[in-house]
PDB file of C-alpha atoms in Angstrom:
ATOM      1  CA  MET A   1      -3.466 -25.486 -43.920  1.00 42.00           C
ATOM      2  CA  ARG A   2      -5.288 -22.748 -45.930  1.00 42.00           C
ATOM      3  CA  PRO A   3      -7.726 -20.256 -44.614  1.00 43.00           C
ATOM      4  CA  ARG A   4     -11.343 -21.137 -44.994  1.00 41.00           C
ATOM      5  CA  LEU A   5     -13.135 -18.858 -47.794  1.00 38.00           C
ATOM      6  CA  PHE A   6     -16.907 -18.200 -47.662  1.00 36.00           C
ATOM      7  CA  CYS A   7     -18.251 -16.543 -50.841  1.00 36.00           C
ATOM      8  CA  VAL A   8     -21.816 -15.141 -49.596  1.00 35.00           C
ATOM      9  CA  GLY A   9     -24.172 -14.077 -52.425  1.00 37.00           C
ATOM     10  CA  ARG A  10     -26.880 -11.499 -52.941  1.00 34.00           C
ATOM     11  CA  ALA A  11     -29.340 -14.334 -51.830  1.00 38.00           C
ATOM     12  CA  ALA A  12     -32.056 -14.854 -49.905  1.00 38.00           C
ATOM     13  CA  THR A  13     -33.608 -14.280 -46.979  1.00 36.00           C
ATOM     14  CA  ILE A  14     -32.380 -14.854 -43.455  1.00 36.00           C
ATOM     15  CA  PRO A  15     -33.916 -17.992 -41.576  1.00 39.00           C
ATOM     16  CA  ARG A  16     -35.663 -17.557 -38.599  1.00 40.00           C
ATOM     17  CA  ARG A  17     -33.211 -19.958 -36.406  1.00 40.00           C
ATOM     18  CA  GLU A  18     -30.248 -18.535 -37.933  1.00 41.00           C
ATOM     19  CA  SER A  19     -27.698 -17.403 -35.345  1.00 39.00           C
ATOM     20  CA  SER A  20     -25.960 -13.808 -34.947  1.00 35.00           C
ATOM     21  CA  THR A  21     -22.877 -15.396 -36.478  1.00 35.00           C
ATOM     22  CA  ALA A  22     -24.470 -16.566 -39.362  1.00 39.00           C
ATOM     23  CA  ALA A  23     -26.321 -12.981 -39.704  1.00 35.00           C
ATOM     24  CA  ALA A  24     -23.281 -10.691 -39.377  1.00 34.00           C
ATOM     25  CA  LEU A  25     -21.476 -13.068 -42.129  1.00 33.00           C
ATOM     26  CA  ARG A  26     -24.200 -12.295 -44.788  1.00 33.00           C
ATOM     27  CA  TYR A  27     -22.826  -9.924 -47.151  1.00 29.00           C
ATOM     28  CA  THR A  28     -23.497  -9.265 -50.713  1.00 29.00           C
ATOM     29  CA  GLY A  29     -21.181  -9.280 -53.566  1.00 31.00           C
ATOM     30  CA  ARG A  30     -17.893  -9.963 -50.611  1.00 29.00           C
ATOM     31  CA  VAL A  31     -15.525 -12.812 -49.406  1.00 32.00           C
ATOM     32  CA  ILE A  32     -15.453 -13.167 -46.116  1.00 31.00           C
ATOM     33  CA  THR A  33     -12.340 -14.889 -44.220  1.00 35.00           C
ATOM     34  CA  LYS A  34     -13.378 -17.330 -41.441  1.00 38.00           C
ATOM     35  CA  ALA A  35     -10.740 -17.018 -38.609  1.00 39.00           C
ATOM     36  CA  ALA A  36      -8.241 -19.133 -37.816  1.00 46.00           C
ATOM     37  CA  ASN A  37      -8.080 -21.145 -34.739  1.00 58.00           C
ATOM     38  CA  GLY A  38      -6.051 -23.500 -35.449  1.00 77.00           C
ATOM     39  CA  GLY A  39      -2.979 -24.215 -38.390  1.00 93.00           C
ATOM     40  CA  LEU A  40      -0.470 -21.981 -39.166  1.00 95.00           C
ATOM     41  CA  ALA A  41      -2.887 -18.995 -37.582  1.00 95.00           C
ATOM     42  CA  GLY A  42      -3.390 -20.408 -34.304  1.00 95.00           C
ATOM     43  CA  ALA A  43       0.269 -21.589 -34.009  1.00 96.00           C
ATOM     44  CA  LEU A  44       1.475 -18.113 -34.441  1.00 96.00           C
ATOM     45  CA  ARG A  45      -0.476 -16.612 -32.422  1.00 96.00           C
ATOM     46  CA  THR A  46      -0.042 -19.269 -29.726  1.00 95.00           C
ATOM     47  CA  TRP A  47       3.752 -18.892 -29.586  1.00 96.00           C
ATOM     48  CA  ARG A  48       2.858 -14.948 -29.700  1.00 96.00           C
ATOM     49  CA  THR A  49       1.140 -14.549 -26.489  1.00 95.00           C
ATOM     50  CA  ARG A  50       3.792 -17.374 -24.476  1.00 93.00           C
ATOM     51  CA  ARG A  51       6.780 -15.489 -25.185  1.00 94.00           C
ATOM     52  CA  ARG A  52       3.961 -11.913 -24.706  1.00 94.00           C
ATOM     53  CA  VAL A  53       4.987  -9.959 -27.549  1.00 96.00           C
ATOM     54  CA  SER A  54       2.378  -7.522 -28.719  1.00 97.00           C
ATOM     55  CA  GLN A  55       0.965  -7.794 -32.667  1.00 97.00           C
ATOM     56  CA  LEU A  56       2.957  -4.486 -32.925  1.00 97.00           C
ATOM     57  CA  GLU A  57       6.481  -5.675 -31.244  1.00 97.00           C
ATOM     58  CA  LEU A  58       6.560  -8.631 -33.232  1.00 97.00           C
ATOM     59  CA  ALA A  59       6.009  -6.616 -36.382  1.00 97.00           C
ATOM     60  CA  VAL A  60       8.646  -3.973 -35.609  1.00 97.00           C
ATOM     61  CA  ARG A  61      11.269  -7.475 -34.933  1.00 97.00           C
ATOM     62  CA  ALA A  62      10.219  -8.873 -38.032  1.00 97.00           C
ATOM     63  CA  GLY A  63      10.328  -5.830 -40.468  1.00 96.00           C
ATOM     64  CA  THR A  64       6.581  -6.115 -41.262  1.00 96.00           C
ATOM     65  CA  THR A  65       3.195  -4.413 -40.350  1.00 97.00           C
ATOM     66  CA  GLN A  66       1.112  -4.567 -36.929  1.00 96.00           C
ATOM     67  CA  ARG A  67      -1.655  -4.981 -39.915  1.00 96.00           C
ATOM     68  CA  HIS A  68       0.035  -8.091 -41.850  1.00 97.00           C
ATOM     69  CA  VAL A  69       0.482  -9.934 -38.435  1.00 97.00           C
ATOM     70  CA  SER A  70      -3.251  -9.534 -37.800  1.00 96.00           C
ATOM     71  CA  PHE A  71      -4.140 -10.838 -40.968  1.00 96.00           C
ATOM     72  CA  ILE A  72      -1.997 -13.719 -40.867  1.00 96.00           C
ATOM     73  CA  GLU A  73      -3.394 -14.636 -37.010  1.00 96.00           C
ATOM     74  CA  SER A  74      -6.610 -14.429 -38.204  1.00 94.00           C
ATOM     75  CA  GLY A  75      -6.346 -16.370 -41.582  1.00 93.00           C
ATOM     76  CA  ARG A  76      -6.788 -13.461 -43.577  1.00 93.00           C
ATOM     77  CA  SER A  77      -3.126 -13.225 -45.346  1.00 93.00           C
ATOM     78  CA  THR A  78      -0.823 -16.695 -46.179  1.00 92.00           C
ATOM     79  CA  PRO A  79       2.442 -15.074 -45.439  1.00 95.00           C
ATOM     80  CA  GLY A  80       5.451 -17.429 -47.441  1.00 96.00           C
ATOM     81  CA  ARG A  81       8.332 -19.176 -46.266  1.00 96.00           C
ATOM     82  CA  ALA A  82      10.822 -16.226 -45.485  1.00 97.00           C
ATOM     83  CA  MET A  83       7.913 -14.418 -43.636  1.00 97.00           C
ATOM     84  CA  ILE A  84       6.865 -17.386 -41.624  1.00 97.00           C
ATOM     85  CA  ILE A  85      10.684 -18.286 -40.967  1.00 97.00           C
ATOM     86  CA  ARG A  86      11.304 -14.622 -39.660  1.00 97.00           C
ATOM     87  CA  LEU A  87       8.219 -14.202 -37.343  1.00 97.00           C
ATOM     88  CA  ALA A  88       9.410 -17.470 -35.804  1.00 97.00           C
ATOM     89  CA  GLU A  89      13.054 -15.987 -35.081  1.00 96.00           C
ATOM     90  CA  SER A  90      11.484 -12.826 -33.820  1.00 97.00           C
ATOM     91  CA  LEU A  91       9.333 -15.229 -31.141  1.00 96.00           C
ATOM     92  CA  ASP A  92      12.527 -17.120 -30.102  1.00 94.00           C
ATOM     93  CA  VAL A  93      11.053 -20.215 -31.275  1.00 95.00           C
ATOM     94  CA  PRO A  94      13.252 -23.234 -31.155  1.00 94.00           C
ATOM     95  CA  ILE A  95      14.249 -24.070 -34.592  1.00 94.00           C
ATOM     96  CA  ARG A  96      12.414 -27.979 -33.959  1.00 94.00           C
ATOM     97  CA  ASP A  97       9.250 -26.088 -33.621  1.00 95.00           C
ATOM     98  CA  ARG A  98      10.127 -23.292 -36.750  1.00 96.00           C
ATOM     99  CA  ASN A  99      10.127 -26.940 -38.723  1.00 97.00           C
ATOM    100  CA  GLU A 100       6.751 -27.485 -37.710  1.00 96.00           C
ATOM    101  CA  LEU A 101       5.223 -24.273 -38.593  1.00 96.00           C
ATOM    102  CA  LEU A 102       7.017 -24.201 -41.937  1.00 97.00           C
ATOM    103  CA  LEU A 103       5.391 -27.849 -42.263  1.00 96.00           C
ATOM    104  CA  THR A 104       2.119 -26.767 -41.385  1.00 95.00           C
ATOM    105  CA  ALA A 105       2.117 -24.017 -43.984  1.00 95.00           C
ATOM    106  CA  GLY A 106       3.240 -26.298 -46.584  1.00 95.00           C
ATOM    107  CA  PHE A 107       6.346 -25.581 -46.941  1.00 96.00           C
ATOM    108  CA  ALA A 108       9.547 -28.024 -46.605  1.00 96.00           C
ATOM    109  CA  PRO A 109      11.686 -27.857 -43.399  1.00 96.00           C
ATOM    110  CA  ALA A 110      14.284 -25.152 -43.229  1.00 96.00           C
ATOM    111  CA  TYR A 111      16.582 -27.004 -40.258  1.00 96.00           C
ATOM    112  CA  PRO A 112      18.144 -30.271 -40.731  1.00 95.00           C
ATOM    113  CA  GLN A 113      17.905 -32.480 -37.929  1.00 94.00           C
ATOM    114  CA  ARG A 114      20.801 -35.369 -37.686  1.00 94.00           C
ATOM    115  CA  GLU A 115      21.758 -38.021 -35.200  1.00 93.00           C
ATOM    116  CA  LEU A 116      24.778 -36.583 -33.330  1.00 91.00           C
ATOM    117  CA  ASP A 117      26.787 -39.708 -34.302  1.00 92.00           C
ATOM    118  CA  ASP A 118      26.671 -38.421 -37.810  1.00 94.00           C
ATOM    119  CA  PRO A 119      29.703 -38.128 -39.658  1.00 94.00           C
ATOM    120  CA  GLN A 120      28.435 -34.543 -40.743  1.00 93.00           C
ATOM    121  CA  LEU A 121      28.810 -33.164 -36.996  1.00 92.00           C
ATOM    122  CA  ALA A 122      32.036 -35.328 -36.070  1.00 94.00           C
ATOM    123  CA  PRO A 123      33.553 -31.645 -35.311  1.00 93.00           C
ATOM    124  CA  VAL A 124      30.869 -30.871 -33.028  1.00 92.00           C
ATOM    125  CA  ARG A 125      31.086 -33.976 -31.371  1.00 92.00           C
ATOM    126  CA  THR A 126      35.015 -33.686 -31.033  1.00 94.00           C
ATOM    127  CA  ALA A 127      34.592 -30.045 -29.490  1.00 93.00           C
ATOM    128  CA  LEU A 128      31.807 -31.202 -27.000  1.00 93.00           C
ATOM    129  CA  GLU A 129      34.546 -33.425 -25.492  1.00 94.00           C
ATOM    130  CA  ARG A 130      36.687 -31.287 -25.263  1.00 95.00           C
ATOM    131  CA  VAL A 131      35.311 -29.187 -23.856  1.00 94.00           C
ATOM    132  CA  LEU A 132      34.247 -32.017 -21.150  1.00 96.00           C
ATOM    133  CA  HIS A 133      37.972 -32.912 -20.804  1.00 96.00           C
ATOM    134  CA  GLY A 134      39.116 -29.287 -20.319  1.00 95.00           C
ATOM    135  CA  HIS A 135      36.392 -28.710 -17.226  1.00 96.00           C
ATOM    136  CA  LEU A 136      38.266 -31.392 -15.754  1.00 96.00           C
ATOM    137  CA  PRO A 137      38.875 -31.599 -12.341  1.00 96.00           C
ATOM    138  CA  TYR A 138      35.196 -30.137 -12.171  1.00 97.00           C
ATOM    139  CA  PRO A 139      31.995 -32.173 -13.004  1.00 97.00           C
ATOM    140  CA  ALA A 140      30.315 -31.313 -16.496  1.00 97.00           C
ATOM    141  CA  VAL A 141      27.746 -33.156 -18.530  1.00 97.00           C
ATOM    142  CA  ILE A 142      25.865 -32.630 -22.201  1.00 97.00           C
ATOM    143  CA  VAL A 143      22.165 -32.715 -21.895  1.00 96.00           C
ATOM    144  CA  ASP A 144      19.593 -32.980 -24.188  1.00 94.00           C
ATOM    145  CA  ARG A 145      16.376 -30.867 -24.509  1.00 92.00           C
ATOM    146  CA  HIS A 146      14.473 -33.005 -22.190  1.00 94.00           C
ATOM    147  CA  GLY A 147      17.734 -33.504 -19.382  1.00 95.00           C
ATOM    148  CA  ASP A 148      18.800 -36.756 -20.869  1.00 97.00           C
ATOM    149  CA  LEU A 149      22.575 -37.522 -20.413  1.00 97.00           C
ATOM    150  CA  ILE A 150      24.633 -37.457 -23.874  1.00 96.00           C
ATOM    151  CA  SER A 151      27.696 -37.136 -22.576  1.00 96.00           C
ATOM    152  CA  ALA A 152      29.916 -36.526 -19.025  1.00 97.00           C
ATOM    153  CA  ASN A 153      33.489 -36.134 -17.745  1.00 96.00           C
ATOM    154  CA  ALA A 154      35.157 -38.373 -14.744  1.00 96.00           C
ATOM    155  CA  GLY A 155      33.945 -35.341 -12.238  1.00 96.00           C
ATOM    156  CA  PHE A 156      30.363 -36.492 -12.733  1.00 96.00           C
ATOM    157  CA  HIS A 157      31.000 -39.639 -12.509  1.00 95.00           C
ATOM    158  CA  MET A 158      32.448 -39.235  -9.223  1.00 94.00           C
ATOM    159  CA  ILE A 159      29.956 -37.114  -7.753  1.00 94.00           C
ATOM    160  CA  THR A 160      27.431 -40.353  -8.673  1.00 95.00           C
ATOM    161  CA  ARG A 161      29.313 -42.912  -7.472  1.00 93.00           C
ATOM    162  CA  GLY A 162      26.836 -45.125  -5.449  1.00 93.00           C
ATOM    163  CA  VAL A 163      23.660 -44.180  -7.388  1.00 96.00           C
ATOM    164  CA  ASP A 164      21.302 -46.769  -8.227  1.00 97.00           C
ATOM    165  CA  PRO A 165      22.649 -48.509 -11.516  1.00 96.00           C
ATOM    166  CA  HIS A 166      18.801 -48.353 -12.912  1.00 96.00           C
ATOM    167  CA  LEU A 167      18.873 -44.579 -12.633  1.00 97.00           C
ATOM    168  CA  LEU A 168      22.438 -44.414 -14.610  1.00 96.00           C
ATOM    169  CA  THR A 169      20.871 -46.484 -17.312  1.00 95.00           C
ATOM    170  CA  PRO A 170      20.467 -45.444 -20.551  1.00 94.00           C
ATOM    171  CA  PRO A 171      18.250 -43.081 -21.615  1.00 94.00           C
ATOM    172  CA  VAL A 172      19.543 -41.207 -17.867  1.00 97.00           C
ATOM    173  CA  SER A 173      17.826 -38.313 -16.871  1.00 97.00           C
ATOM    174  CA  VAL A 174      20.182 -35.880 -15.178  1.00 97.00           C
ATOM    175  CA  PRO A 175      16.986 -34.103 -13.146  1.00 97.00           C
ATOM    176  CA  ARG A 176      16.355 -37.556 -11.789  1.00 97.00           C
ATOM    177  CA  VAL A 177      19.461 -38.700 -10.986  1.00 97.00           C
ATOM    178  CA  LEU A 178      19.667 -35.152  -8.887  1.00 96.00           C
ATOM    179  CA  LEU A 179      16.849 -35.344  -6.788  1.00 97.00           C
ATOM    180  CA  HIS A 180      15.741 -39.144  -6.659  1.00 97.00           C
ATOM    181  CA  PRO A 181      15.701 -40.920  -2.925  1.00 97.00           C
ATOM    182  CA  ARG A 182      17.987 -43.540  -4.585  1.00 97.00           C
ATOM    183  CA  GLY A 183      20.215 -41.081  -6.580  1.00 97.00           C
ATOM    184  CA  LEU A 184      22.010 -37.895  -5.150  1.00 96.00           C
ATOM    185  CA  ALA A 185      19.411 -36.762  -2.828  1.00 97.00           C
ATOM    186  CA  PRO A 186      20.568 -38.322   0.168  1.00 96.00           C
ATOM    187  CA  ARG A 187      23.543 -36.732   0.003  1.00 96.00           C
ATOM    188  CA  ILE A 188      22.844 -33.276  -0.704  1.00 96.00           C
ATOM    189  CA  VAL A 189      22.753 -31.191   2.417  1.00 94.00           C
ATOM    190  CA  ASN A 190      20.481 -28.339   1.151  1.00 93.00           C
ATOM    191  CA  LEU A 191      18.175 -30.722  -0.730  1.00 94.00           C
ATOM    192  CA  ASP A 192      15.104 -28.297  -0.042  1.00 91.00           C
ATOM    193  CA  GLU A 193      16.077 -25.720  -1.541  1.00 91.00           C
ATOM    194  CA  TRP A 194      18.369 -27.419  -4.609  1.00 91.00           C
ATOM    195  CA  ALA A 195      15.307 -29.345  -5.394  1.00 94.00           C
ATOM    196  CA  TRP A 196      13.441 -26.609  -6.056  1.00 93.00           C
ATOM    197  CA  HIS A 197      16.138 -25.055  -8.062  1.00 90.00           C
ATOM    198  CA  ILE A 198      15.993 -27.353 -10.491  1.00 93.00           C
ATOM    199  CA  ILE A 199      12.065 -27.859 -10.884  1.00 95.00           C
ATOM    200  CA  ASP A 200      11.829 -24.766 -11.140  1.00 92.00           C
ATOM    201  CA  SER A 201      14.226 -24.766 -13.897  1.00 91.00           C
ATOM    202  CA  VAL A 202      12.364 -27.791 -15.725  1.00 94.00           C
ATOM    203  CA  GLN A 203       9.130 -26.039 -15.384  1.00 93.00           C
ATOM    204  CA  THR A 204      10.054 -22.738 -16.895  1.00 90.00           C
ATOM    205  CA  GLU A 205      11.806 -24.567 -19.685  1.00 90.00           C
ATOM    206  CA  SER A 206       8.100 -26.404 -20.209  1.00 90.00           C
ATOM    207  CA  VAL A 207       6.328 -23.540 -20.482  1.00 86.00           C
ATOM    208  CA  ARG A 208       8.903 -21.620 -22.622  1.00 85.00           C
ATOM    209  CA  ASN A 209       9.379 -24.646 -24.941  1.00 86.00           C
ATOM    210  CA  PRO A 210       6.369 -26.995 -24.323  1.00 88.00           C
ATOM    211  CA  SER A 211       7.380 -30.895 -24.237  1.00 90.00           C
ATOM    212  CA  GLU A 212       4.630 -33.409 -22.439  1.00 93.00           C
ATOM    213  CA  ARG A 213       7.792 -34.875 -21.316  1.00 94.00           C
ATOM    214  CA  LEU A 214       9.245 -32.361 -19.422  1.00 94.00           C
ATOM    215  CA  ARG A 215       5.807 -31.140 -17.938  1.00 94.00           C
ATOM    216  CA  ARG A 216       5.833 -34.942 -16.881  1.00 95.00           C
ATOM    217  CA  LEU A 217       9.138 -34.920 -15.067  1.00 96.00           C
ATOM    218  CA  ALA A 218       8.521 -31.812 -13.444  1.00 95.00           C
ATOM    219  CA  GLU A 219       5.539 -33.508 -12.039  1.00 96.00           C
ATOM    220  CA  GLU A 220       7.586 -36.491 -11.130  1.00 97.00           C
ATOM    221  CA  LEU A 221      10.344 -33.975  -9.331  1.00 97.00           C
ATOM    222  CA  ILE A 222       7.460 -32.085  -7.385  1.00 97.00           C
ATOM    223  CA  ASP A 223       6.844 -35.443  -5.805  1.00 96.00           C
ATOM    224  CA  LEU A 224      10.205 -36.141  -4.984  1.00 96.00           C
ATOM    225  CA  ALA A 225      10.742 -33.214  -3.275  1.00 95.00           C
ATOM    226  CA  PRO A 226      10.440 -31.601   0.001  1.00 94.00           C
ATOM    227  CA  PRO A 227       8.101 -28.901   0.722  1.00 93.00           C
ATOM    228  CA  ARG A 228       9.843 -25.613  -0.705  1.00 90.00           C
ATOM    229  CA  PRO A 229      11.312 -23.130   1.985  1.00 85.00           C
ATOM    230  CA  ARG A 230       9.644 -20.195   2.678  1.00 78.00           C
ATOM    231  CA  GLN A 231      13.110 -18.357   2.828  1.00 70.00           C
ATOM    232  CA  LEU A 232      16.538 -18.546   1.442  1.00 65.00           C
ATOM    233  CA  SER A 233      19.247 -20.370   3.329  1.00 61.00           C
ATOM    234  CA  PRO A 234      22.164 -18.350   4.845  1.00 61.00           C
ATOM    235  CA  HIS A 235      24.199 -19.777   2.549  1.00 60.00           C
ATOM    236  CA  HIS A 236      22.605 -18.706  -0.623  1.00 54.00           C
ATOM    237  CA  LEU A 237      25.598 -17.158  -2.574  1.00 51.00           C
ATOM    238  CA  GLY A 238      23.213 -14.403  -3.708  1.00 50.00           C
ATOM    239  CA  PHE A 239      23.521 -14.564  -7.022  1.00 51.00           C
ATOM    240  CA  ALA A 240      23.386 -18.751  -7.332  1.00 70.00           C
ATOM    241  CA  VAL A 241      21.670 -21.677  -5.840  1.00 83.00           C
ATOM    242  CA  PRO A 242      24.451 -23.438  -4.255  1.00 89.00           C
ATOM    243  CA  LEU A 243      24.767 -27.690  -4.203  1.00 92.00           C
ATOM    244  CA  HIS A 244      26.331 -28.792  -0.969  1.00 94.00           C
ATOM    245  CA  LEU A 245      27.030 -32.722  -1.257  1.00 95.00           C
ATOM    246  CA  ARG A 246      28.114 -34.859   0.919  1.00 94.00           C
ATOM    247  CA  THR A 247      31.007 -37.077  -0.049  1.00 90.00           C
ATOM    248  CA  SER A 248      31.839 -40.164   1.328  1.00 83.00           C
ATOM    249  CA  ASP A 249      36.010 -38.933   1.424  1.00 82.00           C
ATOM    250  CA  PRO A 250      36.544 -38.007   5.164  1.00 82.00           C
ATOM    251  CA  ASP A 251      39.300 -35.654   4.194  1.00 81.00           C
ATOM    252  CA  HIS A 252      36.781 -33.762   2.259  1.00 82.00           C
ATOM    253  CA  PRO A 253      33.538 -34.459   3.489  1.00 88.00           C
ATOM    254  CA  GLU A 254      31.330 -32.198   1.762  1.00 93.00           C
ATOM    255  CA  LEU A 255      31.358 -30.300  -1.769  1.00 95.00           C
ATOM    256  CA  ARG A 256      29.863 -26.910  -2.354  1.00 94.00           C
ATOM    257  CA  LEU A 257      29.122 -26.196  -6.309  1.00 95.00           C
ATOM    258  CA  ILE A 258      27.225 -24.024  -8.589  1.00 93.00           C
ATOM    259  CA  THR A 259      26.546 -24.655 -12.431  1.00 91.00           C
ATOM    260  CA  THR A 260      26.326 -22.997 -15.516  1.00 90.00           C
ATOM    261  CA  LEU A 261      24.243 -23.708 -18.353  1.00 88.00           C
ATOM    262  CA  THR A 262      25.460 -23.234 -22.431  1.00 89.00           C
ATOM    263  CA  HIS A 263      24.327 -24.011 -25.419  1.00 85.00           C
ATOM    264  CA  PHE A 264      24.610 -23.453 -29.092  1.00 80.00           C
ATOM    265  CA  GLY A 265      23.349 -19.783 -29.555  1.00 75.00           C
ATOM    266  CA  THR A 266      23.661 -20.127 -33.554  1.00 79.00           C
ATOM    267  CA  ALA A 267      22.892 -23.801 -34.175  1.00 84.00           C
ATOM    268  CA  THR A 268      21.070 -24.516 -37.748  1.00 89.00           C
ATOM    269  CA  ASP A 269      20.824 -28.165 -36.989  1.00 94.00           C
ATOM    270  CA  VAL A 270      17.920 -29.318 -34.640  1.00 94.00           C
ATOM    271  CA  THR A 271      19.731 -31.843 -32.883  1.00 94.00           C
ATOM    272  CA  ILE A 272      22.812 -29.515 -32.159  1.00 94.00           C
ATOM    273  CA  ALA A 273      20.588 -26.664 -31.087  1.00 93.00           C
ATOM    274  CA  GLU A 274      18.964 -28.801 -28.358  1.00 93.00           C
ATOM    275  CA  LEU A 275      22.295 -29.871 -26.350  1.00 94.00           C
ATOM    276  CA  ARG A 276      22.951 -28.319 -23.299  1.00 94.00           C
ATOM    277  CA  LEU A 277      26.457 -27.812 -21.392  1.00 94.00           C
ATOM    278  CA  GLU A 278      25.951 -28.360 -17.616  1.00 95.00           C
ATOM    279  CA  ALA A 279      29.065 -27.368 -15.941  1.00 95.00           C
ATOM    280  CA  PHE A 280      29.574 -27.748 -12.188  1.00 96.00           C
ATOM    281  CA  LEU A 281      32.009 -24.891 -10.613  1.00 95.00           C
ATOM    282  CA  PRO A 282      33.575 -24.869  -7.572  1.00 95.00           C
ATOM    283  CA  ALA A 283      31.973 -22.424  -5.158  1.00 92.00           C
ATOM    284  CA  ASP A 284      35.278 -21.868  -2.952  1.00 92.00           C
ATOM    285  CA  GLU A 285      38.562 -22.889  -2.968  1.00 95.00           C
ATOM    286  CA  THR A 286      38.367 -25.695  -0.267  1.00 94.00           C
ATOM    287  CA  THR A 287      35.644 -27.503  -2.943  1.00 95.00           C
ATOM    288  CA  SER A 288      38.501 -26.577  -5.429  1.00 95.00           C
ATOM    289  CA  ALA A 289      41.415 -28.203  -3.791  1.00 94.00           C
ATOM    290  CA  ALA A 290      38.992 -31.420  -3.376  1.00 94.00           C
ATOM    291  CA  LEU A 291      37.881 -32.025  -6.555  1.00 95.00           C
ATOM    292  CA  ALA A 292      41.419 -32.077  -7.862  1.00 94.00           C
ATOM    293  CA  GLU A 293      42.213 -34.560  -5.723  1.00 92.00           C
ATOM    294  CA  LEU A 294      39.222 -36.721  -6.018  1.00 91.00           C
ATOM    295  CA  VAL A 295      38.766 -36.946  -9.604  1.00 88.00           C
ATOM    296  CA  MET A 296      40.780 -39.445 -11.719  1.00 72.00           C
ATOM    297  CA  TRP A 297      41.903 -37.481 -14.994  1.00 58.00           C
TER     298      TRP A 297
END
């Protein structure tokens, strides 16, 4: 959206009821630019505030001047396509939202968004399936930006045996499966600690990359979770929150797992950039041996 320009001539007397704002805009022979609260200017300012970056720091990152950044955010300057992309990259704006910024400024999107079953993404699908299989016998899943299940290996299917089939009907929300009373929640020994680990992750992602679905999911999970513990349990690993999961196997009554998240850091396709690999790793040798016995390769 282009900034609205007001050309004020030499005219006339200020009316009695003229506001102080209007009076401040009365100049002779000058073009006054109205400060932009929305559009591209407002969106960039919002992202900069969200990332807690000053105008000067953003200017240094993007290779421009603080004055230029200020003019863009006030609507006094309209940046070109390349500058918008540089500013968005400097603010670590997700590429889906970079496309939105470009569209707002009247430019075509820079990043394609294909369906995962698109033939051009076949190498990516193959690579992901190899990663899932290679992680066996340990559980692993591929999820999208909302935590919905894209694919899973046999290890994950093993630990979710007995979960209500309704929760496993697509779209499958992995955080919901973990914390729902008809999901894995009754089998999680340290549910109070683990639940808030999951909730904090969802809320952090929702704040960093705003999504109404993530916000609603976080609210739902909070309603499902027990009260947040006031102190860490004695089983806390110090570097990660472990998942203590009961099994129905008398020889392996409990699994102790930690999780890692991986994503495509250099993806230029929106769909691929939003995929996440969540891998469950054994926290001890007993769990490692148990998973090797429990999972059918």
